[in-house]
Amino acid sequence: MKIIMLGAPGAGKGTQAKMIAAKYDIPHISTGDIFRANIKNGTELGAKAKEYMDKGLLVPDELVVDLVIDRFKEPDCEKGYVLDGFPRTIPQAEALDKALTAIGESVDYAINVEVPDDNIINRMGGRRACVGCGATYHIVYSPTKVEGKCDTCGGDLIIRDDDKPETVKNRLSVYHEQTQPLIDYYTNKGIIAEVDGTVDMKDVFNAIVGILGE
Ligand code: ADP
Ligand code: AMP
């Protein structure tokens, strides 16, 4: 099963993608996580990506596409994958289609997690990420057992650099301009599925399972 998660930054794509990956036993591929791991490890790609990420801009397509297409060649992708944060532009979607068509495959579902901009600003302000394992929490909606410490690995929690309010506003306008057109793109392909992302995370997930099947 090949799934794409669509939605504004902070809509809950990562939260849902992790649950989908666990239930359907497929890898969760997050381009944002891949870039953050590169930044943490001090790679050249990480340094290039950080310049854009810190400003709330998209990393150029040429730095993203090959990286994702190469990732599909790993053995854990045999049964499919859930893509979180890719594609984010029409050229990325076209590159994905081309790569899949070449091997006789295609995307099965593009799930759009719908959340209005006002809720997004609220969500991003409360998001916390673990420096150790990258797990995501929210100070109100998904708090850790011990404040400031990851439930999974005990690592310290931080506010992502790009979750500061000025950057979030930029990211939202970039989303509306460059990523939202993908909703029409996948609607035209007949594989879009819309879910209400404003309800409790478990209810969002139940709606997704209703679409993907048990
Ligand atoms: P994205 O991957 O789309 O950027 P995340 O999955 O990281 O978004 O979610 C953004 C923030 O909102 C996180 O702090 C997360 O815990 C919280 N969150 C996710 N889904 C919900 C929901 N349905 N209700 C309330 N908060 C949520
Ligand atoms: P995310 O973790 O998905 O919110 O991504 C964080 C940041 O990484 C984005 O704001 C972009 O700067 C960059 N990024 C992640 N995925 C992509 C992509 N597919 N194309 C361009 N930039 C991306």
XYZ file of C-alpha atoms and ligand atoms in Angstrom:
264
model
C 0.000 0.000 0.000
C 1.479 3.354 -1.067
C 0.082 6.327 0.786
C 0.746 10.052 0.606
C -0.148 12.342 3.507
C -1.286 15.810 2.440
C -2.135 18.775 4.639
C -0.772 22.020 6.033
C 2.317 22.014 8.251
C 1.081 20.968 11.700
C -2.116 19.338 10.415
C -1.073 16.059 12.017
C 0.466 14.256 9.029
C 3.385 12.884 11.057
C 1.152 11.851 13.977
C -1.152 9.890 11.651
C 1.644 8.542 9.429
C 3.312 6.918 12.467
C 0.037 5.188 13.407
C -0.553 4.067 9.802
C 3.004 2.687 9.600
C 2.511 0.682 12.804
C -0.910 -0.727 11.852
C -0.144 -1.659 8.243
C 3.505 -2.587 8.855
C 4.967 -0.235 6.266
C 7.755 2.343 6.724
C 6.988 5.978 7.550
C 9.091 8.149 5.258
C 9.254 11.780 6.371
C 11.414 14.114 4.296
C 11.377 16.620 7.176
C 12.793 13.914 9.505
C 15.423 12.987 6.907
C 16.542 16.630 6.650
C 16.554 17.070 10.443
C 18.694 13.910 10.820
C 21.117 15.323 8.228
C 21.289 18.632 10.100
C 21.957 16.801 13.372
C 24.719 14.727 11.752
C 26.327 17.794 10.185
C 26.112 16.586 6.564
C 26.432 18.812 3.500
C 22.792 18.106 2.588
C 21.741 19.114 6.100
C 23.598 22.435 5.861
C 21.964 23.218 2.500
C 18.465 22.209 3.683
C 18.742 24.225 6.917
C 19.133 27.493 4.987
C 15.641 27.009 3.559
C 13.967 25.300 6.521
C 14.875 28.049 9.001
C 13.148 30.599 6.759
C 10.021 28.459 6.381
C 10.785 27.873 2.691
C 10.775 24.607 0.789
C 14.082 22.896 0.097
C 14.646 22.937 -3.709
C 13.089 19.992 -5.576
C 16.466 18.757 -6.846
C 17.645 18.165 -3.259
C 14.520 16.191 -2.358
C 13.385 14.017 -5.261
C 16.379 11.659 -5.719
C 16.653 11.195 -1.996
C 13.079 9.896 -1.744
C 13.213 7.778 -4.915
C 16.427 6.131 -3.629
C 14.750 5.429 -0.297
C 12.065 3.335 -2.076
C 14.777 0.892 -3.154
C 15.359 -0.204 0.461
C 13.955 -3.683 1.230
C 11.514 -2.393 3.874
C 9.562 -0.601 1.094
C 8.579 -3.847 -0.619
C 5.005 -3.774 0.774
C 4.638 -0.008 0.321
C 5.162 3.066 2.485
C 3.502 6.134 3.910
C 5.018 9.382 2.645
C 4.855 12.326 5.037
C 5.870 15.736 3.669
C 6.545 14.503 0.136
C 5.507 15.453 -2.503
C 5.141 19.140 -1.611
C 5.169 20.638 -5.123
C 3.661 19.656 -8.485
C 7.122 18.902 -9.964
C 7.802 16.553 -7.006
C 4.454 14.802 -7.598
C 5.258 14.433 -11.299
C 8.723 13.054 -10.521
C 7.148 10.542 -8.114
C 4.598 9.443 -10.740
C 7.323 9.055 -13.343
C 9.513 6.939 -11.058
C 6.581 4.703 -10.062
C 5.215 4.357 -13.615
C 8.681 3.210 -14.740
C 8.357 0.191 -12.423
C 4.644 -0.401 -13.163
C 3.417 0.986 -9.840
C 1.327 3.916 -8.602
C 0.201 5.677 -5.426
C -2.929 4.098 -3.871
C -4.195 6.873 -1.585
C -3.495 10.578 -1.037
C -4.981 11.395 2.378
C -5.649 15.079 2.959
C -5.748 15.974 6.663
C -7.841 19.142 6.751
C -7.178 21.739 9.471
C -7.920 25.490 9.151
C -5.010 27.943 9.467
C -6.191 29.298 12.855
C -5.916 25.864 14.471
C -2.497 25.355 12.878
C -0.955 28.377 14.596
C -2.208 27.023 17.940
C -0.883 23.507 17.253
C 2.584 24.562 16.170
C 3.062 26.699 19.279
C 2.508 23.623 21.448
C 4.473 21.091 19.398
C 7.552 19.627 21.093
C 10.076 17.284 19.486
C 12.522 14.888 21.138
C 16.184 15.654 20.338
C 17.019 11.976 20.790
C 14.463 10.004 18.749
C 12.396 12.693 16.989
C 9.099 11.692 18.648
C 6.493 14.475 18.540
C 4.281 15.683 21.395
C 1.935 18.553 22.131
C 1.918 20.327 25.498
C -1.901 20.170 25.675
C -3.136 17.506 23.220
C -0.406 14.902 23.604
C 1.688 15.684 26.701
C 4.591 13.556 27.966
C 4.359 11.782 31.323
C 7.319 13.795 32.670
C 7.396 17.419 31.515
C 10.179 18.146 29.009
C 11.268 14.471 28.695
C 10.446 12.025 25.905
C 8.223 9.073 26.932
C 10.043 6.754 24.531
C 13.753 7.482 25.085
C 13.918 10.007 27.948
C 15.544 12.606 25.642
C 15.025 16.355 26.092
C 12.125 18.012 24.266
C 12.681 21.128 22.170
C 10.626 23.593 20.114
C 11.584 23.132 16.444
C 13.352 26.209 15.017
C 10.764 26.410 12.255
C 7.815 26.294 14.710
C 8.406 29.878 15.836
C 5.300 32.011 15.027
C 6.936 34.168 12.266
C 8.237 31.061 10.494
C 4.908 29.232 10.842
C 3.170 32.089 8.993
C 5.687 31.776 6.138
C 5.271 28.020 6.050
C 1.502 28.378 5.791
C 1.706 30.785 2.869
C 4.243 28.509 1.140
C 1.825 25.623 1.759
C -1.130 27.445 0.167
C 0.920 28.528 -2.810
C 2.995 25.443 -3.605
C 1.524 22.397 -1.862
C -2.255 22.907 -1.791
C -2.462 22.509 -5.625
C -1.593 18.839 -5.019
C -5.131 18.320 -3.702
C -6.500 19.005 -7.197
C -3.680 16.982 -8.736
C -4.644 13.849 -6.762
C -8.381 14.557 -7.016
C -7.957 14.410 -10.791
C -6.228 11.050 -10.401
C -9.186 9.797 -8.343
C -7.133 8.804 -5.284
C -7.796 11.670 -2.862
C -9.390 10.964 0.524
C -10.313 13.827 2.857
C -10.332 13.537 6.651
C -11.232 16.136 9.286
C -7.977 16.806 11.148
C -9.521 19.029 13.833
C -10.923 16.156 15.909
C -9.047 14.025 18.449
C -6.012 12.190 16.986
C -7.632 8.770 17.616
C -10.765 9.844 15.731
C -8.677 11.112 12.815
C -6.980 7.723 12.748
C -10.314 5.846 12.861
C -11.465 7.857 9.835
C -8.257 6.917 8.011
C -8.672 3.223 8.846
C -12.223 3.520 7.489
C -10.697 4.580 4.170
C -7.728 2.173 4.050
C -9.604 -0.827 5.453
C -8.812 -3.025 8.477
P 2.662 17.621 10.689
O 3.445 16.337 10.555
O 1.499 17.698 9.753
O 3.532 18.850 10.630
P 2.325 16.805 13.504
O 1.852 15.383 13.365
O 3.735 17.013 13.942
O 2.008 17.647 12.150
O 1.300 17.540 14.501
C 1.494 18.928 14.845
C 1.210 19.118 16.342
O -0.179 18.945 16.582
C 1.935 18.120 17.251
O 2.311 18.772 18.449
C 0.878 17.030 17.504
O 1.073 16.384 18.754
C -0.415 17.842 17.472
N -1.549 17.107 16.892
C -1.545 16.226 15.849
N -2.792 15.763 15.581
C -3.624 16.392 16.461
C -5.050 16.365 16.701
N -5.865 15.605 15.975
N -5.530 17.160 17.714
C -4.703 17.941 18.439
N -3.374 18.024 18.273
C -2.829 17.260 17.303
P 8.113 18.861 7.912
O 8.832 18.130 8.987
O 7.432 17.959 6.935
O 7.206 19.946 8.440
O 9.255 19.616 7.044
C 10.070 20.611 7.630
C 10.730 21.436 6.535
O 11.588 20.591 5.724
C 9.797 22.109 5.534
O 9.266 23.353 6.003
C 10.732 22.297 4.325
O 11.618 23.373 4.515
C 11.560 21.006 4.357
N 10.943 19.932 3.551
C 10.442 18.752 4.012
N 9.954 18.014 3.005
C 10.127 18.754 1.863
C 9.799 18.556 0.492
N 9.186 17.448 0.067
N 10.133 19.543 -0.383
C 10.745 20.662 0.019
N 11.068 20.922 1.299
C 10.762 19.978 2.216
